[in-house]
PDB file of C-alpha atoms and ligand atoms in Angstrom:
ATOM      1  CA  MET A   1      89.628 104.844  92.385  1.00 96.00           C
ATOM      2  CA  HIS A   2      92.443 105.090  95.397  1.00 97.00           C
ATOM      3  CA  ILE A   3      90.221 104.572  98.856  1.00 98.00           C
ATOM      4  CA  LEU A   4      91.862 106.074 102.314  1.00 98.00           C
ATOM      5  CA  SER A   5      90.944 104.562 105.103  1.00 98.00           C
ATOM      6  CA  PHE A   6      91.994 103.854 108.891  1.00 97.00           C
ATOM      7  CA  ASP A   7      90.502 101.855 111.604  1.00 96.00           C
ATOM      8  CA  VAL A   8      90.653 104.576 114.663  1.00 95.00           C
ATOM      9  CA  GLU A   9      91.649 102.656 117.773  1.00 93.00           C
ATOM     10  CA  GLU A  10      94.160 103.368 120.607  1.00 87.00           C
ATOM     11  CA  TRP A  11      98.105 101.611 120.046  1.00 78.00           C
ATOM     12  CA  PHE A  12      97.419  98.884 122.309  1.00 74.00           C
ATOM     13  CA  HIS A  13      94.440  97.355 120.540  1.00 79.00           C
ATOM     14  CA  LEU A  14      96.125  94.187 119.088  1.00 77.00           C
ATOM     15  CA  LEU A  15      93.921  91.462 118.528  1.00 75.00           C
ATOM     16  CA  GLU A  16      94.649  87.996 120.414  1.00 68.00           C
ATOM     17  CA  HIS A  17      96.982  89.165 122.765  1.00 70.00           C
ATOM     18  CA  ASP A  18      95.722  88.478 126.580  1.00 71.00           C
ATOM     19  CA  ALA A  19      97.221  91.748 127.972  1.00 69.00           C
ATOM     20  CA  VAL A  20      94.617  93.883 125.863  1.00 68.00           C
ATOM     21  CA  ARG A  21      92.098  91.273 125.453  1.00 74.00           C
ATOM     22  CA  SER A  22      88.698  92.709 128.303  1.00 77.00           C
ATOM     23  CA  GLU A  23      87.882  96.689 127.991  1.00 80.00           C
ATOM     24  CA  HIS A  24      88.470  96.191 132.076  1.00 76.00           C
ATOM     25  CA  SER A  25      92.311  96.098 131.002  1.00 76.00           C
ATOM     26  CA  TRP A  26      92.309  99.230 128.283  1.00 80.00           C
ATOM     27  CA  GLY A  27      92.379 101.752 131.624  1.00 77.00           C
ATOM     28  CA  GLY A  28      96.234 100.921 132.865  1.00 72.00           C
ATOM     29  CA  PHE A  29      97.809 102.308 129.452  1.00 77.00           C
ATOM     30  CA  ASP A  30      98.999 105.196 128.220  1.00 83.00           C
ATOM     31  CA  ARG A  31      96.756 107.228 125.777  1.00 84.00           C
ATOM     32  CA  LYS A  32      97.967 108.276 122.417  1.00 86.00           C
ATOM     33  CA  LEU A  33      94.971 108.640 120.087  1.00 90.00           C
ATOM     34  CA  PRO A  34      94.577 112.299 120.185  1.00 92.00           C
ATOM     35  CA  ARG A  35      98.205 113.246 119.344  1.00 91.00           C
ATOM     36  CA  MET A  36      98.086 110.596 116.462  1.00 91.00           C
ATOM     37  CA  LEU A  37      94.900 111.052 115.197  1.00 95.00           C
ATOM     38  CA  ASP A  38      96.093 114.556 115.400  1.00 95.00           C
ATOM     39  CA  ARG A  39      99.014 114.491 112.855  1.00 93.00           C
ATOM     40  CA  ILE A  40      96.955 112.123 110.312  1.00 95.00           C
ATOM     41  CA  LEU A  41      94.150 114.799 110.508  1.00 97.00           C
ATOM     42  CA  GLN A  42      97.041 117.214 109.798  1.00 97.00           C
ATOM     43  CA  LEU A  43      99.278 115.303 106.834  1.00 96.00           C
ATOM     44  CA  LEU A  44      95.211 114.891 105.277  1.00 97.00           C
ATOM     45  CA  GLU A  45      95.126 118.351 105.054  1.00 97.00           C
ATOM     46  CA  GLU A  46      97.717 119.077 103.856  1.00 95.00           C
ATOM     47  CA  THR A  47      97.719 117.024 101.115  1.00 95.00           C
ATOM     48  CA  GLU A  48      93.870 117.531 100.367  1.00 95.00           C
ATOM     49  CA  SER A  49      92.696 113.975 100.679  1.00 95.00           C
ATOM     50  CA  LYS A  50      89.820 113.047 102.132  1.00 97.00           C
ATOM     51  CA  ALA A  51      88.995 109.485 104.150  1.00 98.00           C
ATOM     52  CA  THR A  52      86.945 107.062 105.811  1.00 98.00           C
ATOM     53  CA  PHE A  53      87.902 106.595 109.552  1.00 98.00           C
ATOM     54  CA  PHE A  54      86.379 103.401 111.000  1.00 98.00           C
ATOM     55  CA  CYS A  55      86.321 104.052 114.352  1.00 97.00           C
ATOM     56  CA  LEU A  56      85.268 102.142 117.808  1.00 96.00           C
ATOM     57  CA  GLY A  57      82.522 102.661 119.372  1.00 97.00           C
ATOM     58  CA  TRP A  58      84.147 102.681 122.306  1.00 95.00           C
ATOM     59  CA  VAL A  59      86.413 105.839 120.561  1.00 96.00           C
ATOM     60  CA  ALA A  60      83.048 107.583 120.068  1.00 97.00           C
ATOM     61  CA  ARG A  61      82.247 107.165 124.352  1.00 96.00           C
ATOM     62  CA  GLU A  62      86.108 107.608 125.024  1.00 94.00           C
ATOM     63  CA  TYR A  63      87.082 110.869 123.098  1.00 96.00           C
ATOM     64  CA  ALA A  64      83.924 112.152 121.599  1.00 97.00           C
ATOM     65  CA  GLU A  65      85.727 115.766 120.291  1.00 97.00           C
ATOM     66  CA  LEU A  66      88.289 113.500 118.323  1.00 96.00           C
ATOM     67  CA  VAL A  67      85.045 111.962 116.603  1.00 97.00           C
ATOM     68  CA  ARG A  68      83.914 114.966 115.963  1.00 98.00           C
ATOM     69  CA  LYS A  69      86.835 116.841 114.507  1.00 97.00           C
ATOM     70  CA  ILE A  70      87.293 114.050 112.493  1.00 97.00           C
ATOM     71  CA  ASP A  71      83.796 114.292 110.562  1.00 98.00           C
ATOM     72  CA  ALA A  72      84.044 118.473 110.878  1.00 97.00           C
ATOM     73  CA  ALA A  73      86.934 118.063 108.631  1.00 97.00           C
ATOM     74  CA  GLY A  74      84.666 116.620 105.817  1.00 97.00           C
ATOM     75  CA  HIS A  75      85.904 112.874 106.494  1.00 98.00           C
ATOM     76  CA  GLU A  76      83.394 110.015 106.454  1.00 98.00           C
ATOM     77  CA  ILE A  77      83.011 108.040 110.130  1.00 98.00           C
ATOM     78  CA  GLY A  78      82.630 104.114 110.008  1.00 98.00           C
ATOM     79  CA  SER A  79      82.014 101.633 112.518  1.00 98.00           C
ATOM     80  CA  HIS A  80      84.763  99.384 113.382  1.00 97.00           C
ATOM     81  CA  SER A  81      82.914  97.604 116.184  1.00 97.00           C
ATOM     82  CA  ASP A  82      82.035  98.580 119.232  1.00 96.00           C
ATOM     83  CA  LEU A  83      85.490  96.549 121.472  1.00 94.00           C
ATOM     84  CA  HIS A  84      87.492  95.102 118.484  1.00 93.00           C
ATOM     85  CA  THR A  85      85.852  91.773 119.306  1.00 92.00           C
ATOM     86  CA  LEU A  86      86.752  89.540 116.480  1.00 92.00           C
ATOM     87  CA  ILE A  87      83.338  88.318 114.705  1.00 95.00           C
ATOM     88  CA  PHE A  88      84.808  84.716 114.732  1.00 93.00           C
ATOM     89  CA  GLU A  89      84.363  84.813 118.373  1.00 92.00           C
ATOM     90  CA  GLN A  90      81.293  85.707 118.870  1.00 95.00           C
ATOM     91  CA  SER A  91      77.763  83.975 118.947  1.00 97.00           C
ATOM     92  CA  ARG A  92      75.428  86.010 116.072  1.00 97.00           C
ATOM     93  CA  GLN A  93      73.359  87.612 118.665  1.00 97.00           C
ATOM     94  CA  GLU A  94      76.834  88.921 120.036  1.00 97.00           C
ATOM     95  CA  PHE A  95      77.972  90.700 117.277  1.00 97.00           C
ATOM     96  CA  ARG A  96      74.878  92.084 116.405  1.00 98.00           C
ATOM     97  CA  GLU A  97      74.295  93.860 119.850  1.00 97.00           C
ATOM     98  CA  GLU A  98      77.948  94.931 119.330  1.00 96.00           C
ATOM     99  CA  LEU A  99      77.263  96.488 116.035  1.00 97.00           C
ATOM    100  CA  ARG A 100      74.467  97.904 117.593  1.00 98.00           C
ATOM    101  CA  ARG A 101      76.310  99.767 120.817  1.00 98.00           C
ATOM    102  CA  SER A 102      79.395 100.962 118.349  1.00 98.00           C
ATOM    103  CA  LYS A 103      76.698 102.437 115.318  1.00 98.00           C
ATOM    104  CA  ARG A 104      74.795 103.921 118.557  1.00 98.00           C
ATOM    105  CA  SER A 105      77.822 105.879 119.932  1.00 98.00           C
ATOM    106  CA  LEU A 106      79.157 106.835 116.768  1.00 98.00           C
ATOM    107  CA  GLU A 107      75.924 108.481 114.996  1.00 98.00           C
ATOM    108  CA  ASP A 108      75.497 109.816 118.533  1.00 98.00           C
ATOM    109  CA  VAL A 109      78.780 112.046 119.011  1.00 97.00           C
ATOM    110  CA  VAL A 110      78.111 112.700 114.789  1.00 97.00           C
ATOM    111  CA  GLY A 111      74.670 113.196 114.318  1.00 97.00           C
ATOM    112  CA  LYS A 112      74.397 111.445 111.192  1.00 96.00           C
ATOM    113  CA  PRO A 113      74.066 107.887 109.966  1.00 97.00           C
ATOM    114  CA  VAL A 114      77.076 105.998 110.103  1.00 98.00           C
ATOM    115  CA  ARG A 115      76.933 103.476 106.691  1.00 98.00           C
ATOM    116  CA  ALA A 116      79.750 101.787 106.275  1.00 98.00           C
ATOM    117  CA  PHE A 117      81.876  98.728 108.297  1.00 98.00           C
ATOM    118  CA  ARG A 118      85.310  97.397 108.845  1.00 98.00           C
ATOM    119  CA  ALA A 119      85.485  94.251 111.077  1.00 96.00           C
ATOM    120  CA  PRO A 120      88.468  94.402 113.428  1.00 94.00           C
ATOM    121  CA  GLY A 121      91.109  92.384 112.183  1.00 91.00           C
ATOM    122  CA  PHE A 122      89.380  91.147 109.027  1.00 92.00           C
ATOM    123  CA  SER A 123      87.898  88.732 111.037  1.00 92.00           C
ATOM    124  CA  LEU A 124      84.992  87.978 108.727  1.00 93.00           C
ATOM    125  CA  VAL A 125      86.200  85.466 107.574  1.00 92.00           C
ATOM    126  CA  PRO A 126      83.741  82.678 105.262  1.00 91.00           C
ATOM    127  CA  ARG A 127      82.878  80.517 109.180  1.00 91.00           C
ATOM    128  CA  CYS A 128      81.056  83.816 110.261  1.00 93.00           C
ATOM    129  CA  SER A 129      79.581  85.254 106.682  1.00 93.00           C
ATOM    130  CA  TRP A 130      76.219  85.524 108.099  1.00 96.00           C
ATOM    131  CA  ALA A 131      77.618  88.272 110.011  1.00 97.00           C
ATOM    132  CA  PHE A 132      77.190  89.955 106.401  1.00 97.00           C
ATOM    133  CA  GLY A 133      72.967  89.507 106.625  1.00 97.00           C
ATOM    134  CA  ILE A 134      73.291  91.082 110.371  1.00 98.00           C
ATOM    135  CA  LEU A 135      75.128  93.958 109.007  1.00 98.00           C
ATOM    136  CA  ALA A 136      72.181  94.202 106.442  1.00 97.00           C
ATOM    137  CA  GLU A 137      69.386  93.932 108.881  1.00 97.00           C
ATOM    138  CA  GLU A 138      71.272  96.636 111.159  1.00 97.00           C
ATOM    139  CA  GLY A 139      71.605  99.324 108.915  1.00 97.00           C
ATOM    140  CA  PHE A 140      74.236  99.095 107.297  1.00 98.00           C
ATOM    141  CA  GLU A 141      74.828  99.536 103.907  1.00 98.00           C
ATOM    142  CA  VAL A 142      78.429  99.590 102.750  1.00 98.00           C
ATOM    143  CA  ASP A 143      81.242  96.406 103.904  1.00 98.00           C
ATOM    144  CA  CYS A 144      84.882  96.591 103.594  1.00 98.00           C
ATOM    145  CA  SER A 145      86.324  93.779 105.760  1.00 96.00           C
ATOM    146  CA  ILE A 146      87.191  91.251 102.615  1.00 94.00           C
ATOM    147  CA  PHE A 147      90.798  90.118 102.803  1.00 91.00           C
ATOM    148  CA  PRO A 148      91.406  88.206  99.530  1.00 89.00           C
ATOM    149  CA  ALA A 149      94.485  86.782 101.221  1.00 83.00           C
ATOM    150  CA  ARG A 150      95.795  84.523 104.448  1.00 77.00           C
ATOM    151  CA  ARG A 151      96.454  86.838 107.148  1.00 74.00           C
ATOM    152  CA  ALA A 152      96.698  86.247 110.985  1.00 73.00           C
ATOM    153  CA  HIS A 153      93.061  86.950 112.436  1.00 71.00           C
ATOM    154  CA  GLY A 154      91.113  86.578 109.540  1.00 73.00           C
ATOM    155  CA  GLY A 155      91.523  86.554 106.053  1.00 83.00           C
ATOM    156  CA  PHE A 156      89.067  85.782 102.570  1.00 85.00           C
ATOM    157  CA  PRO A 157      91.752  83.625 100.370  1.00 79.00           C
ATOM    158  CA  ASN A 158      89.134  82.083  98.237  1.00 75.00           C
ATOM    159  CA  PHE A 159      87.537  85.173  97.333  1.00 81.00           C
ATOM    160  CA  ALA A 160      87.784  86.597  93.708  1.00 77.00           C
ATOM    161  CA  ALA A 161      87.283  90.099  93.332  1.00 76.00           C
ATOM    162  CA  SER A 162      89.432  93.180  92.241  1.00 82.00           C
ATOM    163  CA  GLY A 163      87.195  95.673  92.571  1.00 94.00           C
ATOM    164  CA  PRO A 164      83.737  96.531  94.000  1.00 96.00           C
ATOM    165  CA  LEU A 165      80.969  94.551  94.230  1.00 96.00           C
ATOM    166  CA  ARG A 166      77.514  93.765  95.691  1.00 97.00           C
ATOM    167  CA  ILE A 167      77.135  90.842  98.461  1.00 96.00           C
ATOM    168  CA  ARG A 168      73.529  89.673  98.408  1.00 96.00           C
ATOM    169  CA  THR A 169      72.485  88.213 101.824  1.00 96.00           C
ATOM    170  CA  ALA A 170      68.550  86.702 102.414  1.00 94.00           C
ATOM    171  CA  SER A 171      68.579  90.185 104.671  1.00 94.00           C
ATOM    172  CA  GLY A 172      69.312  92.350 101.541  1.00 95.00           C
ATOM    173  CA  GLU A 173      72.288  93.782  99.704  1.00 97.00           C
ATOM    174  CA  LEU A 174      75.620  95.500 100.661  1.00 97.00           C
ATOM    175  CA  LYS A 175      78.025  97.038  98.584  1.00 98.00           C
ATOM    176  CA  GLU A 176      81.702  95.283  99.133  1.00 97.00           C
ATOM    177  CA  PHE A 177      84.724  97.025  99.102  1.00 98.00           C
ATOM    178  CA  PRO A 178      87.574  94.189  99.230  1.00 96.00           C
ATOM    179  CA  MET A 179      91.136  95.029  99.896  1.00 94.00           C
ATOM    180  CA  ASN A 180      93.193  94.811  96.733  1.00 93.00           C
ATOM    181  CA  THR A 181      95.962  92.208  96.227  1.00 89.00           C
ATOM    182  CA  ALA A 182      99.373  92.762  93.941  1.00 89.00           C
ATOM    183  CA  ARG A 183     101.385  89.679  92.792  1.00 85.00           C
ATOM    184  CA  ILE A 184     104.712  89.526  94.869  1.00 82.00           C
ATOM    185  CA  ALA A 185     107.343  87.301  95.020  1.00 82.00           C
ATOM    186  CA  GLY A 186     104.705  84.758  93.495  1.00 83.00           C
ATOM    187  CA  ARG A 187     102.253  85.468  95.995  1.00 82.00           C
ATOM    188  CA  ASN A 188      98.819  87.114  95.986  1.00 83.00           C
ATOM    189  CA  MET A 189      99.636  89.742  98.906  1.00 86.00           C
ATOM    190  CA  VAL A 190      98.272  93.068 100.097  1.00 88.00           C
ATOM    191  CA  PHE A 191     100.254  96.078  99.886  1.00 90.00           C
ATOM    192  CA  SER A 192      97.839  99.231 101.021  1.00 93.00           C
ATOM    193  CA  GLY A 193      97.295  99.261 104.623  1.00 91.00           C
ATOM    194  CA  GLY A 194      99.183  98.075 108.360  1.00 83.00           C
ATOM    195  CA  GLY A 195     102.764  96.355 108.334  1.00 85.00           C
ATOM    196  CA  TYR A 196     102.297  95.240 104.576  1.00 88.00           C
ATOM    197  CA  PHE A 197     103.146  98.767 104.067  1.00 92.00           C
ATOM    198  CA  ARG A 198     105.269  99.716 106.694  1.00 90.00           C
ATOM    199  CA  LEU A 199     107.683  96.779 105.133  1.00 90.00           C
ATOM    200  CA  LEU A 200     107.567  97.167 101.780  1.00 92.00           C
ATOM    201  CA  PRO A 201     110.030 100.016 100.491  1.00 94.00           C
ATOM    202  CA  LEU A 202     108.627 103.199  98.905  1.00 95.00           C
ATOM    203  CA  PRO A 203     109.943 102.558  95.141  1.00 96.00           C
ATOM    204  CA  LEU A 204     107.975  99.207  95.466  1.00 94.00           C
ATOM    205  CA  LEU A 205     104.430 100.728  96.729  1.00 95.00           C
ATOM    206  CA  ARG A 206     104.780 103.333  94.151  1.00 96.00           C
ATOM    207  CA  ARG A 207     105.386 101.028  91.593  1.00 95.00           C
ATOM    208  CA  LEU A 208     102.465  98.536  92.604  1.00 95.00           C
ATOM    209  CA  TRP A 209     100.256 102.142  93.181  1.00 96.00           C
ATOM    210  CA  SER A 210     101.122 103.343  89.826  1.00 95.00           C
ATOM    211  CA  GLY A 211     100.075  99.431  87.918  1.00 93.00           C
ATOM    212  CA  SER A 212      96.687  99.532  90.730  1.00 94.00           C
ATOM    213  CA  ASP A 213      93.230 100.445  89.039  1.00 94.00           C
ATOM    214  CA  TYR A 214      91.805  99.786  92.490  1.00 96.00           C
ATOM    215  CA  THR A 215      93.263 100.149  95.750  1.00 96.00           C
ATOM    216  CA  MET A 216      91.666 100.110  99.177  1.00 97.00           C
ATOM    217  CA  THR A 217      93.814 101.082 101.992  1.00 96.00           C
ATOM    218  CA  TYR A 218      93.406 100.164 105.879  1.00 94.00           C
ATOM    219  CA  PHE A 219      95.840 102.417 108.051  1.00 95.00           C
ATOM    220  CA  HIS A 220      95.831 102.823 111.940  1.00 94.00           C
ATOM    221  CA  PRO A 221      96.536 106.215 113.884  1.00 91.00           C
ATOM    222  CA  ARG A 222      99.626 103.674 115.882  1.00 90.00           C
ATOM    223  CA  ASP A 223     101.457 102.745 111.719  1.00 89.00           C
ATOM    224  CA  PHE A 224     102.426 106.572 112.005  1.00 87.00           C
ATOM    225  CA  GLU A 225     103.670 106.858 115.645  1.00 84.00           C
ATOM    226  CA  PRO A 226     107.487 106.227 116.283  1.00 83.00           C
ATOM    227  CA  ASP A 227     106.969 107.000 119.944  1.00 81.00           C
ATOM    228  CA  GLN A 228     104.476 104.679 121.231  1.00 76.00           C
ATOM    229  CA  PRO A 229     105.208 102.257 124.234  1.00 77.00           C
ATOM    230  CA  TYR A 230     105.900  98.079 123.577  1.00 77.00           C
ATOM    231  CA  LEU A 231     102.973  95.950 124.542  1.00 75.00           C
ATOM    232  CA  PRO A 232     103.926  93.573 127.208  1.00 76.00           C
ATOM    233  CA  GLY A 233     104.265  89.763 126.003  1.00 76.00           C
ATOM    234  CA  LEU A 234     104.441  90.255 122.485  1.00 73.00           C
ATOM    235  CA  GLY A 235     107.188  86.938 121.047  1.00 79.00           C
ATOM    236  CA  PRO A 236     109.279  88.283 118.402  1.00 78.00           C
ATOM    237  CA  LEU A 237     107.568  87.876 115.272  1.00 79.00           C
ATOM    238  CA  ARG A 238     104.610  89.718 116.291  1.00 76.00           C
ATOM    239  CA  ARG A 239     106.684  92.375 117.901  1.00 75.00           C
ATOM    240  CA  PHE A 240     108.045  92.861 114.484  1.00 74.00           C
ATOM    241  CA  LYS A 241     105.111  92.774 112.622  1.00 79.00           C
ATOM    242  CA  SER A 242     103.649  95.118 114.886  1.00 75.00           C
ATOM    243  CA  TYR A 243     106.144  97.800 115.278  1.00 70.00           C
ATOM    244  CA  TYR A 244     108.590  97.477 112.188  1.00 76.00           C
ATOM    245  CA  GLY A 245     109.005 100.569 109.993  1.00 80.00           C
ATOM    246  CA  LEU A 246     106.712 102.989 112.160  1.00 80.00           C
ATOM    247  CA  GLY A 247     110.223 105.787 111.320  1.00 80.00           C
ATOM    248  CA  ASN A 248     109.339 106.295 108.081  1.00 88.00           C
ATOM    249  CA  SER A 249     105.652 105.465 107.764  1.00 91.00           C
ATOM    250  CA  GLU A 250     104.569 108.908 107.770  1.00 93.00           C
ATOM    251  CA  ALA A 251     106.998 110.016 104.822  1.00 94.00           C
ATOM    252  CA  LYS A 252     105.977 107.487 102.826  1.00 94.00           C
ATOM    253  CA  LEU A 253     102.430 107.851 103.413  1.00 95.00           C
ATOM    254  CA  ARG A 254     102.859 111.637 102.107  1.00 96.00           C
ATOM    255  CA  VAL A 255     104.778 110.734  99.162  1.00 96.00           C
ATOM    256  CA  ILE A 256     101.740 108.203  97.665  1.00 96.00           C
ATOM    257  CA  LEU A 257      99.039 110.651  98.678  1.00 97.00           C
ATOM    258  CA  LYS A 258     100.547 113.699  96.595  1.00 96.00           C
ATOM    259  CA  GLU A 259     101.545 111.273  93.891  1.00 96.00           C
ATOM    260  CA  PHE A 260      97.969 109.604  93.695  1.00 96.00           C
ATOM    261  CA  SER A 261      94.553 110.945  94.715  1.00 95.00           C
ATOM    262  CA  PHE A 262      92.139 109.605  97.332  1.00 96.00           C
ATOM    263  CA  GLU A 263      89.112 109.755  98.133  1.00 97.00           C
ATOM    264  CA  SER A 264      86.623 108.243 101.055  1.00 98.00           C
ATOM    265  CA  VAL A 265      84.663 104.823 100.642  1.00 98.00           C
ATOM    266  CA  ALA A 266      81.548 107.748 100.750  1.00 98.00           C
ATOM    267  CA  ALA A 267      82.522 108.863  98.055  1.00 98.00           C
ATOM    268  CA  ALA A 268      83.880 106.008  96.029  1.00 98.00           C
ATOM    269  CA  GLU A 269      80.578 104.499  96.293  1.00 98.00           C
ATOM    270  CA  ARG A 270      78.967 107.340  94.462  1.00 97.00           C
ATOM    271  CA  ARG A 271      81.157 106.899  91.330  1.00 97.00           C
ATOM    272  CA  VAL A 272      80.637 103.558  90.726  1.00 97.00           C
ATOM    273  CA  ASP A 273      78.317 101.711  87.966  1.00 96.00           C
ATOM    274  CA  TRP A 274      76.523  99.546  90.642  1.00 97.00           C
ATOM    275  CA  ALA A 275      73.833  97.895  88.234  1.00 96.00           C
ATOM    276  CA  ALA A 276      76.954  96.742  86.495  1.00 95.00           C
ATOM    277  CA  ALA A 277      79.346  95.354  89.411  1.00 95.00           C
ATOM    278  CA  PRO A 278      79.513  91.338  90.311  1.00 94.00           C
ATOM    279  CA  VAL A 279      77.020  90.216  92.238  1.00 94.00           C
ATOM    280  CA  VAL A 280      77.858  86.789  94.978  1.00 93.00           C
ATOM    281  CA  GLU A 281      75.406  85.977  96.904  1.00 91.00           C
ATOM    282  CA  ILE A 282      76.841  85.091 100.891  1.00 87.00           C
ATOM    283  CA  GLY A 283      75.045  84.112 103.941  1.00 67.00           C
TER     284      GLY A 283
HETATM  285 ZN1  LIG B 301      91.225  97.346 114.299  1.00 58.96          ZN
END
């Protein structure tokens, strides 16, 4: 089972960076999302792949046509929060309100229920695992926010999961599709998304995909856009992580999409035997 997903945000939606922390600052940057997304939609059409696009509520308000276009091409629309706010920086009430705004904005545009969620920066971490209960209460049925390794903005490092599972909360259950990891250079690492995908060479990526029964991807439109400005004020490591490998990432993705068969979260959900899936109690 190989699941294809994109987190739909602008090139400047980098996390924990003062220049872009508030929505007010976003008006000062060039917009690139329509062009970046068009190329992705074209690539998916060419390789006959279907995906889930986790969109910000902000994207639905700013680019309603674009979200409708993704939906009309047969892909699934999920929520990536409203304004890309890290969950662990929010109170429960703030998270709930942000979630509602996002769901409402996206549903207004596509005219169908938005059921799946992915946290910005995988910020659904153990200390804010109360968020699972709020997701269930707000009508979400599927979550894709668990990153079972260490990372800068989040991660669930000790989460033992190697495929789909059920998360049981006091407010109901969620179907969880966590990120997958592989043993690379003696460490558990994610390879199927973002900077990791851009960094690793194609022969290794092909080997890793061949050796995995379950993969969950997380790409961003900016991962495939070599022609994007540098955000001012990034340190050297952050700059490397954010901009490395942009020149050939689309070519790498094309090869992977042609060699392996990918599906959306919703399509994968229909194929899982949920009664037999592991259950984890959280929150
Ligand atoms: Zn994001």
